[in-house]
Backbone as numpy.savetxt, mean C-alpha at the origin, in Angstrom:
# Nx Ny Nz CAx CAy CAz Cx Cy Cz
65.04 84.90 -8.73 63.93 84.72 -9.61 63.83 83.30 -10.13
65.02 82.74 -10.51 64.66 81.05 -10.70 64.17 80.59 -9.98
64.67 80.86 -8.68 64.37 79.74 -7.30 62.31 79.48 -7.38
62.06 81.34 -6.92 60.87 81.37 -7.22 60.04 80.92 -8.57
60.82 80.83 -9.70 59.95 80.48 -10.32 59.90 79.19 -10.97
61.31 77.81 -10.31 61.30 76.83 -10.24 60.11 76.49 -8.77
59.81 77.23 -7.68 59.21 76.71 -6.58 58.06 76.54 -7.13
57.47 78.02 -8.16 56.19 78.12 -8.63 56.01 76.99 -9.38
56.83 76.35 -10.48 56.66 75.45 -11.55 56.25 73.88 -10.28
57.46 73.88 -9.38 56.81 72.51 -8.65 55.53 72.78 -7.50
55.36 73.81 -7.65 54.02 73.96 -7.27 52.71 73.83 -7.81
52.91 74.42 -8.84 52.00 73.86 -10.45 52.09 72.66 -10.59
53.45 71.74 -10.54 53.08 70.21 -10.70 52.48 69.68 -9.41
52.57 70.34 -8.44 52.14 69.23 -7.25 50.53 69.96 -7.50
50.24 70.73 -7.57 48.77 71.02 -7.92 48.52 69.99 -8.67
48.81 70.46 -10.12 48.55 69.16 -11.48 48.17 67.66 -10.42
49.24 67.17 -9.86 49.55 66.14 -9.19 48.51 65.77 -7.95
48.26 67.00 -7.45 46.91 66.67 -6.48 45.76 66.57 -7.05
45.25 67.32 -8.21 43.82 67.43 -8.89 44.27 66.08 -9.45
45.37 65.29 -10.03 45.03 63.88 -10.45 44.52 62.99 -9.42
45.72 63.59 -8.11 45.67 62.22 -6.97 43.78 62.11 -6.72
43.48 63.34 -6.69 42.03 63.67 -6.14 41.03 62.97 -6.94
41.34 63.04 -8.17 40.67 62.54 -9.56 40.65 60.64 -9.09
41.84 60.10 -8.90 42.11 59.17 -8.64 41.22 58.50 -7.20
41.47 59.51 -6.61 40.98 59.30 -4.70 39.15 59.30 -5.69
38.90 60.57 -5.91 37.30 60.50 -6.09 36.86 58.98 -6.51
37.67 58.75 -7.62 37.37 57.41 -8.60 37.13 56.29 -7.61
38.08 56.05 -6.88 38.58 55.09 -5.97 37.60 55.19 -5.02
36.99 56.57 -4.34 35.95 56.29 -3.61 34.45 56.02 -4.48
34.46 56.12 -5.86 33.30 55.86 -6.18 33.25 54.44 -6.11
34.17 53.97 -6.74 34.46 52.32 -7.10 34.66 51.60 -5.70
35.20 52.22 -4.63 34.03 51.66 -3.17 32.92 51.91 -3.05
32.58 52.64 -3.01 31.07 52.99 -2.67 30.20 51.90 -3.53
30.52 51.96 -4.94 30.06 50.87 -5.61 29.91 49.40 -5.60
31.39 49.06 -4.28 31.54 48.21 -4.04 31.04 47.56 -2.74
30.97 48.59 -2.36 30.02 48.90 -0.96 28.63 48.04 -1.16
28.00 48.74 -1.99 26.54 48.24 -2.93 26.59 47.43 -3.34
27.54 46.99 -4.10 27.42 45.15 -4.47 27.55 44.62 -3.65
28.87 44.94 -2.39 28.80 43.91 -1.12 27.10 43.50 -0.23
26.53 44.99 -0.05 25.74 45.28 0.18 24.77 44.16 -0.18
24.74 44.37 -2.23 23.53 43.45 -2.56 23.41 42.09 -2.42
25.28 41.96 -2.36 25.22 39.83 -2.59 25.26 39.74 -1.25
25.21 40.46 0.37 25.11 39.77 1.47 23.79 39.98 1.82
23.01 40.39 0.97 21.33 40.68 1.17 21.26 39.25 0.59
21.70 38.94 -0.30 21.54 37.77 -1.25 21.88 36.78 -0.62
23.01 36.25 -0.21 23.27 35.38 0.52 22.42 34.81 1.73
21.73 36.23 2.47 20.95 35.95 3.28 19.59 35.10 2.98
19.02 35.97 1.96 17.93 35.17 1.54 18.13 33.85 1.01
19.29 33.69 0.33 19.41 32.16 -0.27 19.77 31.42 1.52
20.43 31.77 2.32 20.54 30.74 3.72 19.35 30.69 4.19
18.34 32.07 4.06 16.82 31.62 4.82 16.21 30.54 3.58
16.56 30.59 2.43 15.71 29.26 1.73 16.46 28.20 1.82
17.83 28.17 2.43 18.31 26.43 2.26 17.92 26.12 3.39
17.76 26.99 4.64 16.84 26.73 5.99 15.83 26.17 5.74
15.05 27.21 4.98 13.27 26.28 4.98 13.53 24.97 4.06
13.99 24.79 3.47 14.86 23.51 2.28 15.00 22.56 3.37
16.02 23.08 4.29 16.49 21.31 4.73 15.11 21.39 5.93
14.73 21.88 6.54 13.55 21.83 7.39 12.72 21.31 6.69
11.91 21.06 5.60 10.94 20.96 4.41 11.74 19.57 4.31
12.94 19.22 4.15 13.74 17.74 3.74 13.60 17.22 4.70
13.28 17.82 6.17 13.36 17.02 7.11 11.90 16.94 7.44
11.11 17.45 7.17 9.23 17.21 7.85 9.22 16.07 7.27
9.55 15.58 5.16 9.34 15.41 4.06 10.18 13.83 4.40
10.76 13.26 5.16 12.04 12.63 5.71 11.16 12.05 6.50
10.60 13.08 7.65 10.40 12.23 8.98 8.55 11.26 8.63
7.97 12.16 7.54 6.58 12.12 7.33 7.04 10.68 5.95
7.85 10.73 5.91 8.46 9.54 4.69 8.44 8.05 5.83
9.38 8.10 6.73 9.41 7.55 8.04 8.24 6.87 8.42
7.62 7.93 8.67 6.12 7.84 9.31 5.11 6.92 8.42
5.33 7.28 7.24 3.81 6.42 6.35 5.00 5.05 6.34
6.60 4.82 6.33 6.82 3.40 6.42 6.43 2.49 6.77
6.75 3.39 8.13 6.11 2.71 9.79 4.57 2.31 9.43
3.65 3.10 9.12 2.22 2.97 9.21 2.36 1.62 8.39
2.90 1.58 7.18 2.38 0.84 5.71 3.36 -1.10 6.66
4.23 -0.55 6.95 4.90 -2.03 7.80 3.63 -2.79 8.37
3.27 -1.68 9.54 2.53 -2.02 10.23 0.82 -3.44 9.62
0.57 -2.10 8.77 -0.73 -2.38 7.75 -0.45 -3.87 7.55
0.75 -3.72 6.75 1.23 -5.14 6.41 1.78 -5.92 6.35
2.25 -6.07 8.52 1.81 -6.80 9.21 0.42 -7.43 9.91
-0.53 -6.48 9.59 -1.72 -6.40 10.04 -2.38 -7.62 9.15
-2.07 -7.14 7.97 -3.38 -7.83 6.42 -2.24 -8.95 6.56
-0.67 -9.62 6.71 -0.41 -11.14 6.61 -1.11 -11.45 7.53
-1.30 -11.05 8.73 -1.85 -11.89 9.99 -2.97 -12.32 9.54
-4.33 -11.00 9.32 -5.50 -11.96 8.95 -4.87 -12.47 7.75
-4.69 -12.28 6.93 -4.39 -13.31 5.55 -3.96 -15.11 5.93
-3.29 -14.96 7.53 -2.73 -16.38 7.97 -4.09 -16.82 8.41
-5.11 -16.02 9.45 -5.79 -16.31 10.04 -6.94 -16.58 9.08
-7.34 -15.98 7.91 -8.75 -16.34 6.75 -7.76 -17.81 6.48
-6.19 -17.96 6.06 -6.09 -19.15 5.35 -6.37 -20.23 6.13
-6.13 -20.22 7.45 -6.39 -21.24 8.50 -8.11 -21.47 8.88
-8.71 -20.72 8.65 -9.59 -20.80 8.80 -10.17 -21.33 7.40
-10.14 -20.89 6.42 -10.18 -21.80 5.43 -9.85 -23.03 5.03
-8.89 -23.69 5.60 -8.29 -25.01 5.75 -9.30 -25.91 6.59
-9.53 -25.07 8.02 -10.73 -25.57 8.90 -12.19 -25.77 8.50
-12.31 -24.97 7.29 -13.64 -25.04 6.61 -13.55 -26.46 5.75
-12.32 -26.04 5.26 -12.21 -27.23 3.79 -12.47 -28.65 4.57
-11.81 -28.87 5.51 -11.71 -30.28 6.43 -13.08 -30.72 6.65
-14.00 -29.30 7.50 -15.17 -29.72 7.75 -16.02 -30.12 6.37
-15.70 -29.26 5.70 -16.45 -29.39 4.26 -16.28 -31.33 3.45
-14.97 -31.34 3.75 -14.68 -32.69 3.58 -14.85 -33.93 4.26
-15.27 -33.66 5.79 -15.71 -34.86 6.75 -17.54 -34.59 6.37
-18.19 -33.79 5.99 -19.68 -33.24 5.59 -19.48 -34.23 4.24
-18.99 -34.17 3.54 -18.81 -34.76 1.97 -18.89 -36.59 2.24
-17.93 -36.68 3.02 -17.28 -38.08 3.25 -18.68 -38.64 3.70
-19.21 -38.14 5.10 -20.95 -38.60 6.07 -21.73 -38.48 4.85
-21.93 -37.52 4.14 -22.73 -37.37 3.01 -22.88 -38.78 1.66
-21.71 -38.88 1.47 -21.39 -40.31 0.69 -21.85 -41.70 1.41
-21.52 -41.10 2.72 -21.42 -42.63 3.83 -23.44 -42.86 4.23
-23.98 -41.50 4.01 -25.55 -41.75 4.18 -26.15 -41.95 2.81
-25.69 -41.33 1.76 -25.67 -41.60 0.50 -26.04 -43.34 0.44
-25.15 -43.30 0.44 -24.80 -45.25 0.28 -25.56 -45.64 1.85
-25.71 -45.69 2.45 -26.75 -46.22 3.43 -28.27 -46.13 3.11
-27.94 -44.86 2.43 -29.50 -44.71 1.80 -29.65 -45.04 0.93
-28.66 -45.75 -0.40 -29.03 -46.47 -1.30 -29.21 -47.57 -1.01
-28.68 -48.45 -0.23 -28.32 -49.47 0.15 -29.86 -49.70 1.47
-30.36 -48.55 2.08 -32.06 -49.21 2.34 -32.41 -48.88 1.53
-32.78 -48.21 0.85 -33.55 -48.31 -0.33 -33.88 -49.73 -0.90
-32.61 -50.09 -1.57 -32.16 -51.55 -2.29 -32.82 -52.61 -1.52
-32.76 -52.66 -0.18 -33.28 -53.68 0.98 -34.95 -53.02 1.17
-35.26 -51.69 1.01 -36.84 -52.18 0.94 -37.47 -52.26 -0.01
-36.63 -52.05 -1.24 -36.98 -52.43 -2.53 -37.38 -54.14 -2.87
-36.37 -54.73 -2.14 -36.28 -55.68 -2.13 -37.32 -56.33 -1.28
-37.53 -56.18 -0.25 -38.60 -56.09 0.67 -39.97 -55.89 -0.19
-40.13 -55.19 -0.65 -41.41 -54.82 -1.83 -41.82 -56.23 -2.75
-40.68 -55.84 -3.22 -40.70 -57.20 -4.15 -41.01 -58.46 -3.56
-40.47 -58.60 -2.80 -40.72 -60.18 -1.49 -41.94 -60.42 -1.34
-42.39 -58.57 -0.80 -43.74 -58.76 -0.26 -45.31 -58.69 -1.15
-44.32 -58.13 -3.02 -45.43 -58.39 -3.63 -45.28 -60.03 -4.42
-44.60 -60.55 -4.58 -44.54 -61.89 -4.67 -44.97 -62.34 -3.57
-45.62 -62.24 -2.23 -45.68 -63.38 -1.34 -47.69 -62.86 -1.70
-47.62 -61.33 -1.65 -49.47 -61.24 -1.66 -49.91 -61.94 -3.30
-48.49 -61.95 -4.19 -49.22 -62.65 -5.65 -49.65 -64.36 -5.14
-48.43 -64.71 -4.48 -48.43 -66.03 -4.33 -49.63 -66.20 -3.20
-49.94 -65.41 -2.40 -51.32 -65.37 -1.24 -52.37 -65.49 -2.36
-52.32 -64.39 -2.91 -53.63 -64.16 -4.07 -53.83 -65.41 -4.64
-52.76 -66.49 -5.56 -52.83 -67.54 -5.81 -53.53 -68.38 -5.11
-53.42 -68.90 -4.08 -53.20 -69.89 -3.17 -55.14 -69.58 -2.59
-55.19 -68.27 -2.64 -56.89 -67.31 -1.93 -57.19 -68.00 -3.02
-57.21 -67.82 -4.46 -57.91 -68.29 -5.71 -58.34 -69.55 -5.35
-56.93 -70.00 -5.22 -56.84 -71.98 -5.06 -58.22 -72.53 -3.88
-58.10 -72.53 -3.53 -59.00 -72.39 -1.86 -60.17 -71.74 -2.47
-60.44 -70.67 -3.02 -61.74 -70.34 -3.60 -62.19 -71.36 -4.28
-61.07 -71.84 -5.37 -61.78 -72.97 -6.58 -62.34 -74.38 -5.90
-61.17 -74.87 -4.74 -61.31 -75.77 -4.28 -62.60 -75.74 -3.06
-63.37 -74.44 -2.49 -64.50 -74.26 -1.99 -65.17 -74.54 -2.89
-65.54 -73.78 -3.53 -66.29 -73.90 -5.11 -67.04 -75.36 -5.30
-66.02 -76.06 -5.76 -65.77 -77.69 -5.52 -66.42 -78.38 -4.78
-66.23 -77.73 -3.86 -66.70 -78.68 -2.47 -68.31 -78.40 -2.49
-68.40 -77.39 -2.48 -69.82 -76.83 -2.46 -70.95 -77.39 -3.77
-70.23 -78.08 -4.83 -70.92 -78.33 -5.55 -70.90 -79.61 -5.39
């Protein structure tokens, strides 16, 4: 009767002992399962954050190459605007010169043209002193007809 009713007593504890282990096992599979679901949610997560650092560095790289691109254009441009900028200044230099040999002939007819002027001015004058001194001389010759005639 002990035997049996020491077998019964460790039978009662290994019961006791299984409804814990079980208690334990259930727990343990909830707290996977749970863990399951978080793994679950942060490799859903992870995914979506790698599809946005994808479109990110793709977007860094259009954003990069289109950066590139307007350099290139804007270099270009301005190489474009020094060139004419060399070519208006040279050509402006070529203006100024002509503008300045036009100035210089201009002075040089200037003064040629003051200078006849001055000479038919002078000429004038000559020639109205020679018709005063004619006019004189016509008088003279009138008076001295005059004269004669009387």
């Amino acid at each position: 009767k002990q035997a049996w009713a020491r077998q019964e007593y460790e039978r009662e504890e290994l019961r006791e002992r299984l409804i814990k282990e079980e208690g334990v096992s259930s727990q343990a599979r909830s707290t996977a399962a749970m863990a399951q679901q978080e793994l679950h949610h942060w490799r859903g997560r992870v995914g979506e954050l790698e599809s946005a650092k994808h479109r990110a560095e793709a977007t860094a790289d259009q954003l990069r190459a289109e950066g590139e691109w307007r350099s290139r254009v804007h270099s270009q441009e301005e190489r474009r605007w020094r060139g004419q900028l060399q070519e208006l200044d040279h050509a402006r230099r070529r203006a100024q010169s002509h503008l300045d040999q036009v100035m210089v002939a201009l002075k040089r007819g200037k003064s040629e043209a003051d200078e006849g002027r001055s000479e038919a001015e002078g000429m004038l004058k000559r020639i109205d002193s020679i018709i005063v001194e004619e006019a004189g001389r016509v008088h003279q010759l009138s008076q001295v007809k005059e004269e004669l005639r009387k």
